[in-house]
XYZ file of C-alpha atoms in Angstrom:
698
model
C -16.341 -15.291 -19.267
C -19.999 -16.289 -18.958
C -22.023 -15.746 -15.757
C -21.763 -19.412 -14.817
C -17.989 -19.309 -15.128
C -17.816 -16.089 -13.122
C -19.911 -17.659 -10.416
C -17.610 -20.664 -10.342
C -14.530 -18.508 -10.106
C -16.030 -16.631 -7.164
C -16.712 -19.903 -5.366
C -13.214 -21.204 -6.106
C -11.636 -17.996 -4.845
C -13.760 -18.112 -1.697
C -12.634 -21.623 -0.854
C -8.991 -20.915 -1.663
C -8.802 -17.785 0.444
C -10.584 -19.539 3.274
C -8.224 -22.457 3.312
C -5.109 -20.398 3.065
C -6.415 -18.062 5.756
C -7.057 -21.246 7.726
C -10.370 -20.157 9.167
C -13.494 -22.228 9.732
C -16.153 -21.364 7.193
C -19.876 -21.599 7.492
C -20.700 -22.475 3.895
C -24.049 -22.191 2.277
C -24.965 -23.802 -1.046
C -22.235 -26.396 -0.678
C -21.954 -30.125 -1.119
C -20.203 -32.704 1.013
C -17.090 -31.651 2.954
C -14.866 -33.981 0.943
C -15.894 -32.188 -2.259
C -14.980 -28.834 -0.724
C -11.600 -30.145 0.357
C -11.000 -31.480 -3.135
C -11.686 -28.093 -4.689
C -9.407 -26.337 -2.196
C -6.625 -28.776 -2.935
C -6.902 -28.098 -6.666
C -6.831 -24.344 -6.097
C -3.727 -24.486 -3.920
C -1.597 -26.930 -5.864
C -2.170 -25.969 -9.497
C -2.285 -22.783 -11.464
C -5.798 -22.254 -12.817
C -5.239 -22.503 -16.548
C -8.202 -22.426 -18.903
C -8.286 -26.215 -19.011
C -8.147 -26.586 -15.239
C -10.731 -23.834 -14.841
C -13.177 -25.788 -16.985
C -12.701 -28.925 -14.922
C -13.048 -27.125 -11.601
C -15.997 -25.110 -12.896
C -17.782 -28.315 -13.822
C -17.139 -29.820 -10.391
C -18.284 -26.661 -8.629
C -21.459 -26.359 -10.699
C -22.345 -30.006 -10.234
C -21.316 -30.602 -6.651
C -21.789 -27.200 -5.027
C -23.964 -24.624 -6.731
C -26.736 -26.989 -7.804
C -26.893 -28.759 -4.434
C -29.750 -28.056 -2.084
C -28.766 -25.286 0.327
C -27.154 -26.668 3.464
C -24.946 -25.282 6.198
C -21.918 -27.453 6.821
C -19.057 -26.559 9.145
C -15.744 -27.557 7.626
C -12.422 -27.521 9.458
C -9.683 -26.150 7.246
C -6.064 -25.813 8.270
C -2.979 -24.295 6.737
C -1.572 -26.919 4.402
C 0.143 -24.964 1.634
C 2.158 -26.754 -0.996
C 5.698 -27.165 0.340
C 8.708 -26.899 -1.929
C 10.551 -30.206 -1.589
C 14.235 -29.680 -0.840
C 16.481 -30.924 -3.605
C 19.643 -30.524 -1.568
C 21.579 -32.830 0.737
C 23.447 -30.140 2.623
C 23.252 -26.417 3.259
C 25.469 -23.903 1.489
C 26.482 -20.408 2.543
C 27.896 -17.176 1.154
C 31.709 -17.089 0.777
C 31.943 -14.127 3.179
C 30.290 -16.263 5.890
C 32.321 -19.359 5.066
C 35.446 -17.318 5.760
C 34.109 -16.363 9.183
C 33.322 -20.003 9.947
C 36.841 -20.975 8.932
C 38.231 -18.258 11.198
C 36.132 -19.502 14.120
C 34.007 -16.341 14.224
C 30.807 -18.181 13.318
C 29.427 -21.699 13.881
C 28.820 -23.891 10.782
C 25.815 -23.046 8.635
C 23.835 -26.114 9.713
C 23.989 -24.778 13.275
C 22.733 -21.363 12.183
C 19.765 -22.387 10.030
C 16.627 -23.953 11.599
C 15.813 -27.627 11.184
C 12.847 -26.700 9.005
C 13.933 -23.556 7.146
C 11.667 -21.555 4.909
C 12.435 -22.871 1.406
C 12.225 -20.322 -1.387
C 11.459 -21.560 -4.878
C 9.232 -20.736 -7.847
C 5.992 -19.046 -6.838
C 6.757 -19.007 -3.120
C 7.377 -15.296 -2.452
C 6.381 -13.927 -5.857
C 3.583 -15.721 -7.722
C 4.540 -17.857 -10.731
C 2.515 -15.654 -13.076
C 4.527 -12.604 -11.984
C 7.937 -14.317 -11.998
C 7.734 -17.311 -14.377
C 11.508 -17.665 -14.797
C 12.568 -17.851 -11.143
C 15.983 -19.475 -10.727
C 18.451 -20.212 -7.919
C 20.863 -17.326 -7.676
C 24.512 -16.877 -6.842
C 26.183 -15.061 -4.007
C 27.797 -11.649 -3.874
C 27.493 -7.995 -4.712
C 26.187 -4.758 -3.227
C 22.708 -3.476 -4.070
C 22.642 0.325 -4.326
C 19.670 2.603 -3.729
C 19.000 6.149 -2.488
C 16.694 7.908 -0.034
C 15.795 11.493 0.838
C 14.643 11.319 4.490
C 17.275 11.010 7.208
C 17.774 7.406 8.369
C 14.844 6.187 6.329
C 15.367 4.061 3.238
C 11.806 2.941 2.412
C 12.853 0.343 -0.147
C 15.294 -1.329 2.222
C 12.787 -1.142 5.082
C 10.393 -3.234 2.994
C 13.140 -5.599 1.846
C 14.075 -6.274 5.456
C 10.560 -6.455 6.882
C 9.386 -9.963 7.812
C 5.836 -10.790 8.854
C 4.827 -13.691 11.064
C 2.885 -15.028 8.048
C 3.104 -14.309 4.334
C 1.384 -14.822 0.992
C 2.878 -14.600 -2.525
C 2.837 -11.096 -3.966
C 1.552 -9.480 -0.705
C -1.910 -10.908 -1.265
C -4.172 -12.656 1.239
C -4.510 -15.755 -0.921
C -2.103 -18.568 -0.154
C -1.309 -17.480 3.408
C 1.408 -19.644 4.964
C 3.989 -19.489 7.699
C 6.905 -17.104 7.393
C 8.751 -16.292 10.619
C 6.258 -18.716 12.136
C 6.564 -22.220 10.726
C 2.866 -23.052 10.594
C -0.583 -22.372 12.030
C -3.853 -24.193 12.552
C -7.267 -22.777 13.381
C -9.901 -24.390 15.573
C -13.285 -25.401 14.231
C -15.041 -22.448 15.851
C -12.449 -19.970 14.575
C -11.607 -18.690 18.046
C -8.247 -20.386 18.645
C -5.141 -20.482 16.477
C -2.213 -22.804 17.163
C 1.136 -21.409 16.023
C 4.452 -23.206 15.633
C 7.917 -21.626 15.670
C 10.824 -22.982 13.642
C 12.967 -25.181 15.843
C 16.554 -24.033 15.644
C 15.756 -20.508 14.420
C 18.153 -17.994 15.976
C 18.288 -14.282 16.533
C 21.065 -12.488 14.688
C 23.275 -12.761 17.798
C 22.951 -16.565 17.754
C 20.421 -16.874 20.611
C 17.593 -19.406 19.941
C 14.106 -18.076 19.185
C 11.539 -19.737 21.488
C 8.060 -19.186 22.877
C 9.672 -17.348 25.801
C 10.022 -14.478 23.305
C 6.264 -14.687 22.655
C 5.365 -14.956 26.350
C 7.605 -12.011 27.227
C 6.054 -9.893 24.468
C 2.512 -10.692 25.569
C 2.766 -10.727 29.363
C 5.598 -8.286 30.042
C 5.095 -5.824 27.205
C 1.590 -5.753 25.687
C -0.131 -6.442 29.029
C 2.131 -4.109 31.014
C 0.324 -0.766 31.536
C 3.643 1.030 32.056
C 4.702 0.093 28.523
C 1.292 0.033 26.803
C -1.446 2.260 28.202
C -3.961 0.005 26.491
C -3.791 -3.250 24.572
C -3.288 -2.431 20.844
C -6.639 -2.248 19.049
C -5.434 -4.150 15.979
C -5.099 -7.298 18.094
C -8.602 -7.018 19.536
C -11.603 -8.562 17.780
C -12.684 -6.456 14.839
C -9.549 -4.303 15.287
C -11.682 -2.115 17.584
C -10.476 -0.190 20.661
C -13.318 -1.803 22.628
C -12.901 -5.259 21.050
C -12.079 -8.483 22.908
C -8.430 -9.160 23.773
C -6.758 -12.500 23.059
C -5.151 -14.803 25.599
C -1.902 -16.647 24.971
C -1.150 -20.177 26.106
C 2.428 -21.452 25.867
C 2.437 -25.151 24.933
C 6.172 -25.802 24.809
C 9.359 -24.169 23.529
C 8.072 -23.950 19.960
C 4.254 -24.002 20.103
C 1.674 -21.562 21.479
C -2.035 -20.801 21.178
C -3.855 -17.518 20.663
C -7.520 -17.600 21.740
C -10.368 -15.098 21.466
C -13.800 -15.061 23.151
C -15.284 -14.788 19.648
C -14.121 -15.519 16.122
C -11.809 -12.892 14.601
C -11.567 -13.641 10.900
C -9.195 -10.804 10.040
C -6.413 -11.710 12.467
C -4.430 -13.651 9.864
C -4.515 -10.710 7.473
C -3.128 -8.643 10.337
C -0.267 -11.124 10.721
C 0.359 -11.199 6.971
C 0.328 -7.775 5.341
C -1.732 -5.146 7.135
C 0.280 -1.941 7.597
C 3.542 -3.934 7.253
C 3.420 -4.639 10.992
C 6.233 -7.216 10.989
C 7.071 -9.969 13.469
C 8.087 -7.478 16.177
C 4.450 -6.998 17.212
C 4.433 -10.469 18.824
C 8.022 -11.708 18.843
C 10.788 -9.785 20.601
C 14.251 -10.887 21.845
C 13.442 -11.467 25.517
C 17.047 -12.326 26.376
C 18.126 -8.851 25.266
C 15.212 -6.701 26.428
C 14.977 -8.175 29.932
C 18.078 -6.207 30.957
C 16.004 -3.008 30.514
C 12.788 -4.325 32.087
C 12.184 -3.537 35.761
C 10.796 -7.014 36.421
C 13.960 -8.810 35.253
C 16.893 -6.393 35.281
C 19.571 -6.307 37.946
C 18.532 -3.225 39.999
C 22.040 -1.796 40.209
C 22.692 -2.241 36.490
C 19.320 -0.793 35.567
C 19.932 2.210 37.810
C 23.279 2.810 36.094
C 21.679 2.574 32.652
C 18.977 5.051 33.638
C 21.557 7.520 34.946
C 23.548 7.163 31.735
C 20.390 7.942 29.747
C 19.622 10.873 32.089
C 16.359 9.283 33.183
C 14.758 9.001 36.612
C 14.339 5.621 38.353
C 10.634 5.478 37.501
C 11.329 6.221 33.830
C 12.515 2.711 32.975
C 9.734 2.369 30.318
C 11.352 5.214 28.386
C 14.704 3.408 28.500
C 13.050 0.148 27.468
C 11.417 1.800 24.455
C 14.688 3.440 23.479
C 16.414 0.066 23.488
C 13.633 -1.858 21.751
C 13.782 -1.859 17.947
C 10.601 -2.571 15.998
C 10.378 -3.351 12.307
C 9.919 0.367 11.602
C 13.315 1.045 13.173
C 15.381 -1.130 10.850
C 17.063 1.983 9.392
C 17.798 3.645 12.729
C 21.449 3.883 13.865
C 20.456 3.094 17.482
C 19.446 -0.403 16.287
C 22.873 -1.456 15.057
C 23.638 -4.743 16.830
C 20.045 -5.312 17.973
C 19.024 -9.019 17.789
C 16.870 -9.390 14.675
C 15.508 -11.871 12.137
C 15.949 -9.799 8.986
C 17.894 -10.897 5.871
C 20.197 -7.885 6.217
C 21.254 -5.977 9.340
C 22.134 -2.309 9.580
C 25.929 -2.178 9.904
C 26.701 1.522 9.669
C 24.992 4.875 9.320
C 26.123 8.445 8.804
C 24.794 11.561 7.120
C 25.652 10.204 3.696
C 24.448 6.591 3.600
C 22.933 3.546 5.300
C 24.811 0.269 4.946
C 23.417 -3.220 5.625
C 25.169 -6.616 5.689
C 23.722 -10.125 5.437
C 22.408 -11.797 8.581
C 24.494 -14.971 9.165
C 21.547 -16.551 11.023
C 18.892 -15.898 8.385
C 16.340 -18.706 8.257
C 15.475 -18.957 4.553
C 17.219 -21.116 1.951
C 16.612 -21.781 -1.734
C 15.795 -25.087 -3.411
C 19.504 -25.933 -3.660
C 20.129 -25.379 0.028
C 21.799 -21.990 -0.390
C 21.206 -19.839 2.670
C 19.622 -16.563 1.625
C 19.975 -13.713 0.879
C 22.104 -13.940 -2.249
C 23.294 -10.320 -2.154
C 25.964 -9.502 0.444
C 25.265 -5.830 1.138
C 22.707 -3.065 0.732
C 23.813 0.560 0.525
C 21.429 3.515 0.313
C 22.789 7.002 -0.289
C 21.060 9.913 1.439
C 20.290 12.862 -0.815
C 18.416 16.134 -0.492
C 15.018 15.214 -1.941
C 13.116 12.888 -4.264
C 14.383 14.740 -7.322
C 17.967 14.073 -6.243
C 17.105 10.386 -5.810
C 16.019 10.254 -9.435
C 19.152 12.070 -10.583
C 21.198 9.244 -9.072
C 19.079 6.788 -11.055
C 19.822 8.613 -14.293
C 23.524 8.669 -13.426
C 23.590 4.864 -13.103
C 24.200 4.943 -9.337
C 21.070 2.999 -8.325
C 20.441 -0.738 -8.762
C 16.947 -0.829 -7.278
C 14.291 1.818 -6.678
C 10.532 1.726 -6.223
C 9.428 4.202 -3.556
C 10.635 7.401 -5.237
C 9.790 6.624 -8.853
C 6.828 7.997 -10.805
C 5.259 7.658 -14.223
C 6.010 11.324 -14.865
C 9.697 10.302 -14.948
C 9.294 7.422 -17.418
C 10.494 9.383 -20.515
C 13.690 10.285 -18.653
C 14.106 6.723 -17.417
C 13.695 5.254 -20.895
C 16.093 7.772 -22.378
C 18.823 6.819 -19.900
C 18.225 3.144 -19.096
C 20.795 1.690 -21.500
C 23.451 4.247 -20.640
C 22.844 3.913 -16.900
C 22.481 0.114 -16.982
C 18.963 -0.329 -15.615
C 15.551 -1.503 -16.837
C 12.229 0.237 -16.230
C 9.626 -2.364 -15.312
C 5.995 -1.211 -15.252
C 4.269 -3.012 -12.400
C 1.131 -2.320 -10.362
C 0.914 0.250 -7.594
C -0.462 -1.111 -4.308
C -1.837 2.305 -3.377
C -4.031 4.884 -5.020
C -1.147 7.155 -5.788
C -2.691 10.498 -4.902
C -5.583 11.848 -2.889
C -6.702 15.186 -1.490
C -6.966 15.005 2.296
C -9.099 17.630 4.060
C -8.643 17.650 7.833
C -12.154 18.592 8.892
C -11.096 19.082 12.538
C -8.334 21.598 11.773
C -8.673 24.693 13.961
C -5.357 26.563 13.628
C -6.664 29.199 11.226
C -8.383 32.590 11.451
C -11.187 31.084 9.385
C -11.707 28.087 11.703
C -15.485 28.536 11.931
C -15.832 28.719 8.152
C -13.501 25.771 7.681
C -15.550 23.595 10.023
C -18.823 24.717 8.423
C -17.799 24.056 4.829
C -15.296 21.189 5.044
C -17.787 19.143 7.093
C -20.452 19.592 4.414
C -20.353 16.706 1.928
C -21.560 19.084 -0.812
C -18.352 21.094 -0.357
C -16.204 17.969 -0.640
C -18.147 16.854 -3.681
C -17.706 20.274 -5.279
C -13.947 20.151 -4.782
C -13.861 16.668 -6.277
C -15.799 17.761 -9.372
C -13.489 20.766 -9.771
C -10.423 18.531 -10.243
C -9.423 18.031 -13.862
C -8.668 14.317 -13.571
C -8.440 13.683 -17.341
C -5.619 16.226 -17.529
C -3.837 14.602 -14.580
C -4.213 11.101 -16.033
C -2.827 12.236 -19.405
C -0.025 14.564 -18.288
C 1.156 12.995 -15.030
C 0.339 9.319 -15.537
C 0.592 9.072 -19.357
C -2.753 7.320 -19.463
C -1.712 4.570 -17.010
C -4.411 5.451 -14.453
C -8.183 5.512 -14.152
C -10.928 7.533 -12.491
C -11.507 6.535 -8.827
C -14.951 5.091 -9.445
C -15.059 2.700 -6.484
C -14.393 5.194 -3.723
C -15.375 8.509 -5.327
C -18.032 7.445 -7.827
C -18.819 8.327 -11.404
C -20.579 11.628 -10.706
C -18.031 12.996 -8.228
C -15.093 11.822 -10.383
C -16.356 13.706 -13.429
C -14.630 16.982 -14.236
C -17.554 19.416 -14.083
C -16.646 22.969 -12.947
C -20.201 24.194 -13.592
C -21.674 21.605 -11.220
C -18.930 22.391 -8.689
C -19.769 26.106 -8.813
C -23.458 25.362 -8.338
C -22.781 23.267 -5.209
C -20.504 25.950 -3.746
C -23.253 28.521 -4.285
C -25.800 26.213 -2.622
C -23.805 25.969 0.608
C -23.482 29.762 0.897
C -20.093 30.609 -0.653
C -21.659 33.135 -2.989
C -19.780 36.385 -2.290
C -16.661 36.935 -4.407
C -13.876 39.481 -4.665
C -12.737 41.255 -7.809
C -10.611 38.268 -8.816
C -13.488 35.834 -8.479
C -12.336 34.266 -5.197
C -15.164 33.224 -2.866
C -15.249 35.117 0.423
C -15.576 33.767 3.934
C -17.670 35.292 6.713
C -14.765 37.661 7.513
C -14.955 39.211 4.042
C -11.601 37.743 3.044
C -10.995 35.046 0.404
C -11.893 31.644 1.831
C -8.435 30.034 1.850
C -7.241 26.436 2.062
C -3.561 25.819 2.805
C -2.453 22.556 1.179
C 0.935 21.451 2.525
C 2.653 18.364 1.130
C 5.981 16.634 1.626
C 6.553 15.632 -2.025
C 6.955 12.044 -0.854
C 6.696 10.865 -4.474
C 7.500 12.703 -7.725
C 3.854 12.854 -8.807
C 2.485 14.477 -5.643
C 3.968 17.949 -6.174
C 2.741 18.477 -9.767
C -0.692 17.055 -8.928
C -0.955 19.368 -5.926
C -0.164 22.323 -8.184
C -2.787 21.261 -10.749
C -5.402 20.789 -8.017
C -4.541 24.203 -6.575
C -5.121 25.866 -9.940
C -8.328 23.880 -10.484
C -9.680 25.142 -7.161
C -9.014 28.756 -8.116
C -11.100 28.241 -11.268
C -14.163 27.655 -9.081
C -13.279 30.482 -6.691
C -11.512 28.538 -3.910
C -8.227 30.159 -2.897
C -6.073 27.069 -2.384
C -2.453 27.845 -1.524
C -0.025 24.982 -2.230
C 3.164 24.690 -0.203
C 5.904 22.054 -0.229
C 7.443 21.337 3.203
C 10.093 18.986 4.588
C 8.754 15.387 4.774
C 9.775 15.026 8.425
C 8.060 18.296 9.335
C 5.028 17.128 7.360
C 4.798 13.967 9.486
C 5.059 15.952 12.711
C 2.466 18.503 11.661
C 0.061 15.822 10.485
C 0.332 13.931 13.764
C -0.281 17.135 15.731
C -3.452 18.013 13.789
C -1.625 20.968 12.226
C -2.293 20.227 8.536
C -5.433 21.750 7.050
C -5.102 19.885 3.756
C -2.499 17.718 2.080
C -1.766 15.517 -0.919
C -0.734 11.938 -0.214
C -1.410 8.378 -1.319
C -4.002 5.997 0.072
C -4.183 2.228 -0.030
C -5.720 0.774 -3.149
C -8.909 -1.256 -2.844
C -7.257 -3.917 -5.023
C -4.420 -4.686 -2.609
C -5.395 -7.802 -0.714
C -9.055 -6.873 -1.208
C -8.667 -3.833 1.005
C -11.004 -0.866 1.378
C -8.696 1.867 2.678
C -10.582 2.342 5.945
C -7.461 3.414 7.844
C -6.810 6.452 5.651
C -10.473 7.349 5.209
C -11.221 7.260 8.930
C -7.872 8.486 10.191
C -7.591 11.472 7.871
C -11.118 12.836 7.546
C -10.560 14.541 10.889
C -7.485 13.950 13.038
C -9.279 14.915 16.264
C -12.194 12.602 15.419
C -9.844 9.674 15.017
C -8.146 10.531 18.310
C -11.530 10.450 20.047
C -12.438 7.052 18.612
C -9.088 5.407 19.316
C -8.948 6.770 22.867
C -12.589 5.793 23.459
C -13.514 9.376 24.213
C -10.527 10.326 26.366
C -9.054 12.697 23.758
C -10.025 14.479 20.576
C -13.486 15.478 19.386
C -16.563 13.253 19.098
C -17.028 12.208 15.436
C -20.270 12.808 13.535
C -22.690 9.935 12.893
C -21.569 9.366 9.299
C -17.988 8.809 10.430
C -19.045 6.488 13.257
C -20.846 4.444 10.611
C -17.492 4.063 8.883
C -15.926 2.667 12.049
C -18.781 0.153 12.287
C -18.208 -0.939 8.695
C -14.488 -1.277 9.348
C -15.150 -3.531 12.349
C -17.515 -5.712 10.297
C -14.887 -5.993 7.570
C -12.210 -7.033 10.064
C -14.445 -9.522 11.844
C -15.389 -11.427 8.686
C -13.250 -14.165 7.148
C -11.409 -12.796 4.067
C -13.235 -13.976 0.958
C -16.462 -14.955 2.734
C -19.870 -13.537 1.696
C -19.879 -11.406 4.866
C -16.460 -10.037 3.996
C -17.479 -9.309 0.412
C -20.580 -7.434 1.601
C -18.535 -5.437 4.125
C -16.097 -4.561 1.337
C -18.826 -3.257 -0.956
C -20.486 -1.401 1.924
C -17.137 0.252 2.655
C -16.742 1.486 -0.915
C -20.352 2.753 -0.957
C -19.769 4.607 2.322
C -16.741 6.351 0.837
C -18.658 7.307 -2.314
C -21.513 8.737 -0.241
C -19.343 10.732 2.176
C -15.980 11.427 0.476
C -13.937 11.299 3.707
C -10.929 11.730 1.426
C -10.960 12.709 -2.238
C -8.978 10.238 -4.318
C -7.544 11.642 -7.528
C -6.941 8.430 -9.501
C -6.705 4.669 -9.053
C -5.225 1.714 -10.933
C -1.877 3.441 -11.499
C 1.128 1.658 -12.944
C 4.372 1.815 -11.000
C 7.751 2.159 -12.750
C 10.351 0.127 -10.910
C 14.065 0.591 -11.510
C 16.126 -2.616 -11.570
C 19.719 -3.069 -12.680
C 20.088 -5.019 -15.917
C 22.374 -7.340 -13.930
C 19.677 -8.355 -11.412
C 18.034 -11.765 -11.577
C 14.603 -12.874 -10.266
C 12.997 -9.540 -11.129
C 9.205 -9.785 -11.389
C 7.492 -9.025 -14.689
C 4.043 -8.233 -13.289
C 2.110 -7.892 -10.032
C 2.559 -5.308 -7.284
C 5.895 -3.534 -7.418
C 6.179 -3.617 -3.643
C 5.782 -7.400 -3.821
C 9.292 -7.530 -5.304
C 10.578 -5.448 -2.386
C 9.369 -8.203 -0.091
C 11.252 -10.697 -2.241
C 14.597 -8.918 -1.935
C 16.308 -11.979 -0.451
C 15.918 -13.828 -3.764
C 17.334 -11.041 -5.948
C 20.853 -11.721 -7.202
C 23.457 -10.325 -9.545
C 23.793 -12.494 -12.628
């Protein structure tokens, strides 16, 4: 593509993202507002084929790029293409029709909102990734497996519903999801949101703005439940950012207003950290019975006694009873009013079982209430290896989280016999990275650890000591690349000689008889790398990295621990080093600030998030990262300011190596039963997880 065409594509993408993010843009080098709107409309409603690209490119060059520079404020609102219903009446799954007939459920048209979310081609998964989408048929049980108690990651994602969404978990084409629609004010400070009239919680209670008001006033703004207002909902996603105010308009409409524009708020509502609708929408009718302000005093007292809590410990009871999106797998949440496609029905030490939500608010183009599949069942096994054994035995219909390229030969060898297909899709994370907790103190060599780990030359040396070409060839079969964006060409290069030179420069010159570098105590300078083997590639990569470190005289001890213990130790600042994944810069245009800032030093991150009330004050280079993160969150996705903040974020990571990424651009093998329909052919693998409601058995 020539430079002119590339320039046009950048402009087109900027307008499209801006419209679908529904934020006011201050455009430079643009023509008349009606021309801008015309270009946006083209981008939204048609796929950019080569022919269309030429037409749009010509319009952009003529009407925008060659115009004299002006600044024109343009109001853009969320007006995504809507799939026109081709049905006259709603349909439902046979298992629900039987309940209606028996009088156990109201008719389907009383359970589905007046304006349901209509799923069709390109709505949840982009057309290019699923070109042969088709209406499905009802029935069947989807089988999977998990290794952590009460945690099926694939089914968590399948159930998770954001307030907003975009096809393929991107930030282009943002539209309503749980929320029906949104509109942003001209100055970008106020967003009007609309709920779906007639939407109901899974217990049949209507969803209204009282659920929003309760969440905001009685939960988020209640210091007994939240010590401080969550930073992600403040401007710039900063602990000291400006809080929003909420204005309830009527039963189905409300406004969120900020003192200043917050361009990243819609990304927060859409995909960031899989937050889900529960951040701003909770079943008030259910939770009020555990809230001191609303509960009957005698009943609340009885509930507290039953839970063995004191009268002033009602917040603990409230939090026990509240179920967030992260709790969808938890047995305590069985029967909790929810908006998910499937609801947890049973749980024991052997499996998690989910059944369809009779009040689910999505339908397909034929009026069939989704989901198509009746039940989800995930078997609990010992570890990730056992999960993959169930795949090879033909006992899994869908798996993404616990797969790995290292297993592809085994998958291919068994796919026909076991009745599944291996689909190579894109990974939304950089699959592996070396995390060094620079604030770790629980070691006899704490002083040495602080001295060396906090020296960027040390981190660079460790990066150059890693044999990435070997890892790419042996673990990823060539389906990965060097992490050039966040590590850089020099630090990504396998160069043991350069690594040794840097280690000598920082003072690690004394060695024992085996060539291990000695600390100030005369003992080998040791790094304990503990990992939870959360994915099949992490353990072998950790072992390779451990051996690579020994080749340059660093005594790295690699230890596999229980994933639950790993999470506890990491949260308590008790991990010196670990191997884990980090979010890919390609996913929704992200930078990976959360991992880079949160994992460089656990105590530093605690200090920043508590505004100095806990933890240890971060160094200047890390504080610069927090500033860059705030600038990235403040800017409108796709705008020049956002693009600059993105590039600055990558440059900051290359300069400082807060974490050491091993590879990027990894392919993700997804396991899907040969009987499943509406399986994506490309795009992010996790994007298909989010489209679970449209999977069906042929």
